[in-house]
Short mmCIF file of C-alpha atoms in Angstrom, two decimals:
data_model
loop_
_atom_site.label_atom_id
_atom_site.label_comp_id
_atom_site.label_asym_id
_atom_site.label_seq_id
_atom_site.Cartn_x
_atom_site.Cartn_y
_atom_site.Cartn_z
CA UNK A 226 21.99 -18.97 16.97
CA UNK A 227 25.54 -18.38 15.97
CA UNK A 228 26.45 -14.99 14.54
CA UNK A 229 27.44 -16.51 11.21
CA UNK A 230 24.03 -18.19 10.85
CA UNK A 231 22.28 -14.92 11.62
CA UNK A 232 24.31 -13.17 8.92
CA UNK A 233 23.56 -15.94 6.42
CA UNK A 234 19.82 -15.67 7.12
CA UNK A 235 19.86 -11.90 6.76
CA UNK A 236 21.54 -12.27 3.39
CA UNK A 237 19.03 -14.89 2.25
CA UNK A 238 16.03 -12.80 3.37
CA UNK A 239 17.49 -9.72 1.73
CA UNK A 240 17.75 -11.55 -1.59
CA UNK A 241 14.08 -12.47 -1.30
CA UNK A 242 13.19 -8.83 -0.62
CA UNK A 243 15.13 -7.81 -3.73
CA UNK A 244 13.32 -10.43 -5.79
CA UNK A 245 10.04 -8.96 -4.52
CA UNK A 246 11.22 -5.41 -5.37
CA UNK A 247 11.00 -4.31 -1.71
CA UNK A 248 13.70 -1.81 -0.78
CA UNK A 249 15.26 -1.76 2.67
CA UNK A 250 18.25 0.26 3.82
CA UNK A 251 21.69 -1.18 4.64
CA UNK A 252 20.98 -0.39 8.29
CA UNK A 253 17.67 -2.25 8.20
CA UNK A 254 19.41 -5.25 6.64
CA UNK A 255 22.04 -5.17 9.37
CA UNK A 256 19.41 -4.96 12.13
CA UNK A 257 17.11 -7.61 10.68
CA UNK A 258 15.83 -9.84 13.45
CA UNK A 259 16.29 -13.57 12.93
CA UNK A 260 13.75 -15.12 15.31
CA UNK A 261 14.67 -18.79 15.61
CA UNK A 262 12.69 -19.11 18.86
CA UNK A 263 15.67 -20.88 20.46
CA UNK A 264 15.31 -24.05 18.37
CA UNK A 265 18.33 -23.41 16.14
CA UNK A 266 16.37 -24.96 13.27
CA UNK A 267 15.82 -21.81 11.24
CA UNK A 268 15.08 -23.46 7.90
CA UNK A 269 12.02 -25.14 9.42
CA UNK A 270 11.01 -22.84 12.25
CA UNK A 271 11.48 -19.11 12.53
CA UNK A 272 11.01 -15.77 10.95
CA UNK A 273 13.06 -12.89 9.53
CA UNK A 274 11.78 -9.47 10.62
CA UNK A 275 12.50 -5.95 9.38
CA UNK A 276 11.01 -3.48 11.86
CA UNK A 277 10.19 -0.28 10.00
CA UNK A 278 8.61 1.52 12.94
CA UNK A 279 7.47 0.57 16.42
CA UNK A 280 6.19 3.28 18.72
CA UNK A 281 3.63 3.42 21.50
CA UNK A 282 0.75 3.71 19.04
CA UNK A 283 1.51 1.62 15.96
CA UNK A 284 4.01 -0.73 14.42
CA UNK A 285 4.96 -1.76 10.88
CA UNK A 286 7.20 -4.65 9.93
CA UNK A 287 8.13 -6.72 6.91
CA UNK A 288 8.09 -10.45 7.67
CA UNK A 289 10.18 -12.71 5.46
CA UNK A 290 9.66 -16.48 5.57
CA UNK A 291 11.90 -18.95 3.80
CA UNK A 292 10.31 -21.74 1.72
CA UNK A 293 8.02 -23.77 4.02
CA UNK A 294 9.40 -22.04 7.11
CA UNK A 295 6.81 -21.86 9.87
CA UNK A 296 6.30 -19.68 12.91
CA UNK A 297 4.80 -21.33 15.99
CA UNK A 298 1.41 -20.75 17.59
CA UNK A 299 1.11 -17.75 19.88
CA UNK A 300 -1.17 -14.94 20.95
CA UNK A 301 -0.76 -11.33 22.06
CA UNK A 302 -2.42 -10.97 25.48
CA UNK A 303 -3.50 -7.82 27.30
CA UNK A 304 -0.43 -5.85 28.46
CA UNK A 305 -2.00 -3.54 31.02
CA UNK A 306 -5.04 -1.39 31.71
CA UNK A 307 -4.42 0.74 28.60
CA UNK A 308 -3.19 -1.84 26.14
CA UNK A 309 -5.55 -4.74 25.48
CA UNK A 310 -2.85 -6.59 23.54
CA UNK A 311 -1.53 -6.34 20.02
CA UNK A 312 -3.98 -6.28 17.14
CA UNK A 313 -2.35 -7.03 13.80
CA UNK A 314 -3.02 -7.13 10.09
CA UNK A 315 -1.03 -9.48 7.86
CA UNK A 316 -0.85 -8.45 4.22
CA UNK A 317 0.81 -10.80 1.77
CA UNK A 318 3.20 -8.95 -0.55
CA UNK A 319 4.98 -11.77 -2.32
CA UNK A 320 4.77 -15.58 -2.43
CA UNK A 321 2.14 -17.46 -0.53
CA UNK A 322 1.38 -17.70 3.18
CA UNK A 323 -0.93 -20.00 5.07
CA UNK A 324 -2.21 -18.51 8.29
CA UNK A 325 -3.95 -20.63 10.93
CA UNK A 326 -6.42 -19.07 13.33
CA UNK A 327 -9.10 -19.99 15.84
CA UNK A 328 -12.34 -21.36 14.37
CA UNK A 329 -13.61 -24.38 12.46
CA UNK A 330 -10.52 -26.47 11.59
CA UNK A 331 -9.82 -26.84 7.87
CA UNK A 332 -10.32 -30.38 6.63
CA UNK A 333 -7.26 -30.56 4.45
CA UNK A 334 -4.80 -27.97 5.73
CA UNK A 335 -1.79 -27.38 3.49
CA UNK A 336 0.67 -26.98 6.34
CA UNK A 337 3.43 -29.56 6.65
CA UNK A 338 4.95 -29.35 10.10
CA UNK A 339 7.51 -31.71 11.68
CA UNK A 340 5.89 -33.77 14.45
CA UNK A 341 8.00 -32.32 17.26
CA UNK A 342 6.46 -28.89 16.57
CA UNK A 343 3.06 -30.01 15.31
CA UNK A 344 1.93 -31.31 18.66
CA UNK A 345 1.82 -27.77 20.01
CA UNK A 346 -0.49 -26.48 17.26
CA UNK A 347 -4.10 -26.22 18.45
CA UNK A 348 -5.78 -23.88 15.92
CA UNK A 349 -6.33 -25.12 12.38
CA UNK A 350 -8.64 -22.76 10.52
CA UNK A 351 -6.61 -22.05 7.40
CA UNK A 352 -6.48 -18.62 5.74
CA UNK A 353 -4.51 -18.67 2.48
CA UNK A 354 -2.89 -15.37 1.61
CA UNK A 355 -1.70 -14.53 -1.89
CA UNK A 356 -0.17 -11.15 -2.84
CA UNK A 357 -2.73 -8.43 -2.08
CA UNK A 358 -4.66 -10.57 0.42
CA UNK A 359 -4.75 -9.62 4.08
CA UNK A 360 -6.24 -10.74 7.38
CA UNK A 361 -6.67 -8.95 10.71
CA UNK A 362 -6.25 -10.72 14.06
CA UNK A 363 -7.83 -9.38 17.24
CA UNK A 364 -5.77 -9.38 20.46
CA UNK A 365 -5.55 -12.61 22.50
CA UNK A 366 -6.38 -14.88 19.56
CA UNK A 367 -4.09 -17.81 18.81
CA UNK A 368 -2.42 -18.04 15.41
CA UNK A 369 0.56 -19.47 13.55
CA UNK A 370 1.68 -19.47 9.94
CA UNK A 371 3.76 -21.19 7.30
CA UNK A 372 5.17 -20.02 3.98
CA UNK A 373 4.50 -21.82 0.71
CA UNK A 374 7.15 -23.58 -1.39
CA UNK A 375 8.80 -20.36 -2.53
CA UNK A 376 8.67 -18.57 0.81
CA UNK A 377 6.72 -15.38 1.32
CA UNK A 378 6.92 -11.74 2.33
CA UNK A 379 4.14 -10.37 4.52
CA UNK A 380 3.66 -6.79 5.72
CA UNK A 381 2.50 -6.59 9.31
CA UNK A 382 0.57 -3.49 10.38
CA UNK A 383 -0.36 -3.41 14.06
CA UNK A 384 -0.74 -1.62 17.34
CA UNK A 385 2.48 -1.33 19.36
CA UNK A 386 4.59 -4.48 19.32
CA UNK A 387 5.72 -5.89 22.68
CA UNK A 388 7.31 -9.17 21.57
CA UNK A 389 8.40 -10.22 25.04
CA UNK A 390 4.73 -10.34 26.09
CA UNK A 391 3.79 -12.92 23.42
CA UNK A 392 2.44 -16.20 24.79
CA UNK A 393 3.47 -19.35 22.89
CA UNK A 394 1.69 -22.69 23.10
CA UNK A 395 4.99 -24.58 22.94
CA UNK A 396 6.70 -23.89 26.28
CA UNK A 397 10.14 -24.38 24.73
CA UNK A 398 9.88 -21.21 22.62
CA UNK A 399 12.28 -18.40 23.49
CA UNK A 400 10.91 -15.45 21.52
CA UNK A 401 13.74 -12.98 22.04
CA UNK A 402 16.73 -14.08 19.94
CA UNK A 403 20.11 -14.69 21.53
CA UNK A 404 23.11 -14.40 19.21
CA UNK A 405 26.20 -16.43 20.11
CA UNK A 406 29.42 -14.86 18.89
CA UNK A 407 31.44 -17.33 16.79
CA UNK B 106 -14.54 15.34 -9.65
CA UNK B 107 -16.52 13.59 -12.29
CA UNK B 108 -16.93 9.83 -12.03
CA UNK B 109 -15.08 9.26 -15.30
CA UNK B 110 -12.05 11.22 -14.04
CA UNK B 111 -12.04 9.21 -10.82
CA UNK B 112 -12.04 5.98 -12.82
CA UNK B 113 -9.23 7.25 -15.06
CA UNK B 114 -7.10 8.17 -12.04
CA UNK B 115 -7.70 4.79 -10.39
CA UNK B 116 -6.55 3.08 -13.59
CA UNK B 117 -3.45 5.27 -13.83
CA UNK B 118 -2.52 4.70 -10.17
CA UNK B 119 -3.11 0.98 -10.54
CA UNK B 120 -0.67 0.85 -13.46
CA UNK B 121 1.94 2.54 -11.28
CA UNK B 122 1.34 -0.01 -8.52
CA UNK B 123 1.83 -2.81 -11.05
CA UNK B 124 5.05 -1.23 -12.27
CA UNK B 125 6.22 -1.15 -8.65
CA UNK B 126 5.19 -4.81 -8.16
CA UNK B 127 2.67 -3.89 -5.44
CA UNK B 128 -0.41 -6.12 -5.51
CA UNK B 129 -3.85 -4.79 -4.61
CA UNK B 130 -7.17 -6.57 -4.97
CA UNK B 131 -9.86 -5.68 -7.53
CA UNK B 132 -11.97 -4.40 -4.64
CA UNK B 133 -9.15 -2.17 -3.39
CA UNK B 134 -8.72 -0.79 -6.91
CA UNK B 135 -12.43 -0.06 -7.11
CA UNK B 136 -12.45 1.68 -3.72
CA UNK B 137 -9.28 3.70 -4.30
CA UNK B 138 -9.76 7.21 -2.99
CA UNK B 139 -8.95 10.00 -5.42
CA UNK B 140 -8.41 13.02 -3.16
CA UNK B 141 -8.48 16.06 -5.42
CA UNK B 142 -9.18 18.36 -2.45
CA UNK B 143 -11.99 20.00 -4.42
CA UNK B 144 -9.67 21.74 -6.92
CA UNK B 145 -10.45 19.46 -9.85
CA UNK B 146 -6.81 19.77 -10.89
CA UNK B 147 -5.73 16.23 -10.10
CA UNK B 148 -2.60 16.13 -12.29
CA UNK B 149 -1.10 18.95 -10.21
CA UNK B 150 -2.77 18.62 -6.83
CA UNK B 151 -4.09 15.50 -5.16
CA UNK B 152 -3.40 11.99 -4.06
CA UNK B 153 -4.52 8.45 -4.81
CA UNK B 154 -5.06 6.37 -1.67
CA UNK B 155 -5.49 2.64 -1.10
CA UNK B 156 -6.62 2.09 2.49
CA UNK B 157 -5.46 -1.35 3.59
CA UNK B 158 -6.69 -1.09 7.16
CA UNK B 159 -8.02 1.68 9.38
CA UNK B 160 -9.23 0.79 12.86
CA UNK B 161 -9.31 2.57 16.20
CA UNK B 162 -5.67 1.73 16.90
CA UNK B 163 -3.70 1.81 13.65
CA UNK B 164 -3.94 2.51 9.97
CA UNK B 165 -2.02 1.44 6.86
CA UNK B 166 -2.37 2.94 3.40
CA UNK B 167 -0.56 3.00 0.08
CA UNK B 168 -0.26 6.52 -1.30
CA UNK B 169 0.21 6.90 -5.05
CA UNK B 170 1.31 10.25 -6.49
CA UNK B 171 1.43 10.98 -10.20
CA UNK B 172 4.54 12.64 -11.65
CA UNK B 173 5.08 15.98 -9.86
CA UNK B 174 1.65 15.74 -8.21
CA UNK B 175 1.60 17.49 -4.85
CA UNK B 176 -0.55 17.27 -1.75
CA UNK B 177 -1.20 20.50 0.16
CA UNK B 178 0.01 21.53 3.59
CA UNK B 179 -1.92 20.19 6.55
CA UNK B 180 -1.63 18.82 10.06
CA UNK B 181 -3.42 16.23 12.18
CA UNK B 182 -4.61 17.96 15.37
CA UNK B 183 -5.74 16.43 18.64
CA UNK B 184 -9.11 14.69 18.20
CA UNK B 185 -10.21 14.32 21.82
CA UNK B 186 -8.97 13.49 25.30
CA UNK B 187 -7.79 10.03 24.21
CA UNK B 188 -6.46 10.74 20.75
CA UNK B 189 -3.72 13.36 20.54
CA UNK B 190 -3.94 13.39 16.74
CA UNK B 191 -2.58 11.19 14.02
CA UNK B 192 1.08 10.23 14.08
CA UNK B 193 2.33 8.87 10.78
CA UNK B 194 5.32 7.28 9.11
CA UNK B 195 5.89 7.74 5.38
CA UNK B 196 8.00 5.04 3.76
CA UNK B 197 8.94 5.46 0.12
CA UNK B 198 8.41 2.25 -1.84
CA UNK B 199 8.93 3.39 -5.42
CA UNK B 200 9.98 6.58 -7.22
CA UNK B 201 10.96 9.67 -5.32
CA UNK B 202 9.05 11.86 -2.88
CA UNK B 203 9.94 15.22 -1.42
CA UNK B 204 8.35 15.82 1.97
CA UNK B 205 8.28 19.28 3.56
CA UNK B 206 8.08 19.67 7.31
CA UNK B 207 8.50 22.26 10.04
CA UNK B 208 12.09 23.38 10.73
CA UNK B 209 14.92 25.26 9.04
CA UNK B 210 13.75 25.93 5.44
CA UNK B 211 15.83 24.26 2.74
CA UNK B 212 17.77 26.73 0.65
CA UNK B 213 17.08 25.18 -2.72
CA UNK B 214 13.93 23.10 -2.36
CA UNK B 215 13.17 20.86 -5.34
CA UNK B 216 9.42 21.40 -5.22
CA UNK B 217 7.80 23.13 -8.15
CA UNK B 218 4.36 24.32 -7.16
CA UNK B 219 1.97 26.55 -9.16
CA UNK B 220 1.71 30.01 -7.55
CA UNK B 221 -1.97 29.73 -6.69
CA UNK B 222 -1.15 26.82 -4.35
CA UNK B 223 2.35 27.85 -3.33
CA UNK B 224 1.19 30.86 -1.35
CA UNK B 225 -0.39 28.54 1.22
CA UNK B 226 2.82 26.59 1.87
CA UNK B 227 4.53 27.73 5.07
CA UNK B 228 6.93 24.86 5.96
CA UNK B 229 9.95 24.28 3.74
CA UNK B 230 12.34 21.86 5.43
CA UNK B 231 12.85 19.30 2.68
CA UNK B 232 13.13 15.57 3.36
CA UNK B 233 13.92 13.58 0.22
CA UNK B 234 12.67 10.03 0.27
CA UNK B 235 13.97 7.34 -2.06
CA UNK B 236 12.81 3.70 -1.94
CA UNK B 237 13.55 2.32 1.54
CA UNK B 238 13.70 5.76 3.17
CA UNK B 239 11.11 6.79 5.72
CA UNK B 240 10.18 9.67 7.99
CA UNK B 241 7.86 9.88 11.01
CA UNK B 242 5.71 12.94 11.73
CA UNK B 243 4.40 13.71 15.20
CA UNK B 244 0.78 14.86 15.61
CA UNK B 245 -0.05 18.54 14.99
CA UNK B 246 2.99 19.18 12.82
CA UNK B 247 2.49 20.81 9.41
CA UNK B 248 3.63 18.98 6.29
CA UNK B 249 3.07 18.63 2.55
CA UNK B 250 4.70 16.61 -0.19
CA UNK B 251 5.35 16.32 -3.90
CA UNK B 252 6.33 13.40 -6.12
CA UNK B 253 9.38 13.46 -8.36
CA UNK B 254 9.26 13.35 -12.16
CA UNK B 255 8.19 9.72 -12.32
CA UNK B 256 5.65 9.88 -9.49
CA UNK B 257 6.02 7.85 -6.35
CA UNK B 258 4.43 5.24 -4.12
CA UNK B 259 4.63 5.76 -0.37
CA UNK B 260 3.42 3.42 2.38
CA UNK B 261 1.80 5.25 5.25
CA UNK B 262 1.80 3.58 8.67
CA UNK B 263 -0.03 5.53 11.37
CA UNK B 264 -2.34 5.71 14.32
CA UNK B 265 -6.04 5.78 13.44
CA UNK B 266 -6.85 7.97 10.45
CA UNK B 267 -9.61 10.57 10.85
CA UNK B 268 -9.29 12.45 7.56
CA UNK B 269 -12.17 14.83 8.23
CA UNK B 270 -10.23 16.22 11.22
CA UNK B 271 -7.23 17.29 9.11
CA UNK B 272 -6.49 21.01 9.15
CA UNK B 273 -5.29 22.51 5.85
CA UNK B 274 -3.44 25.80 5.52
CA UNK B 275 -5.28 26.63 2.28
CA UNK B 276 -8.89 27.34 3.33
CA UNK B 277 -10.18 26.25 -0.09
CA UNK B 278 -9.27 22.59 0.49
CA UNK B 279 -12.15 20.13 0.74
CA UNK B 280 -10.48 16.98 2.02
CA UNK B 281 -13.37 14.54 1.63
CA UNK B 282 -13.83 13.79 -2.07
CA UNK B 283 -17.17 14.38 -3.75
CA UNK B 284 -17.81 12.35 -6.91
CA UNK B 285 -20.19 13.85 -9.48
CA UNK B 286 -21.99 11.22 -11.52
CA UNK B 287 -21.49 11.84 -15.28
#
């Protein structure tokens, strides 16, 4: 993504955080991660991330999704002998999120995903999260999610986050963002 | 504490959460922990706790403090060979919190603590937390905190929480709440 697009997305996510009465510092705004997964199609696919804390034991983030933005299917595999992979709890703070996990596929899932991304989605058990709702995912389980029409803000509480270890179903995904200077 | 006082405190804390636009479920409201530490003096000393998640790896809570309510000095010692004690991050979400930690004592600390509790406070380095500010405490370090005039709401992100292992400076503290039926 180009630097100017990253800055635009940070501004847009920050306005959503303000609307939801969630305070972040100027430094957190400036360091907000815009994860476009290398597709350069951020309005449809991606995620805005404020990392509050990530240490060897636990991690806390605020995830901001634009209206109908979706984040592709992935899992958090075992890292080594001591770390069985990231376990995470998603708690909806504002807006509405649809989370898709392993299990009996939902008959009428609400997700609307462009075909070029949809073909890499293999888990379809829908968990709808409204403000105050949460769901915990065990390590090594596949999942993906999409915001509702107004977007959403989701707190993520987890064990240590090692993003570069994430395994995506779509082989095109580049999880670690690269910013091109304008 | 008597059941009716517990219910009153839950209601009061819930109203503060609403004011701060933080959604919790009816079940979370009903299970809110009112930690009066056995003093039955909740307006001065204690803490209202919503536990979002507590598993073997991480924990997330919302802490609600009434105006000027304080929580006494304690630390989280090593539990066993595998758990070196709880590490925790306090992030202020609403209102103002003053956190006191080990280190150079502040010259003019803002805390106002009744004498009968004050004599058990030994760490006086003040960290003022406004919304968006946070502070991380390593295991086995002493700390205590007090809300500002309007109360405060603080997110706690941490490793696993084992409250019964907490060590308080004041030997009178009973950390695990006992509810007396009316």
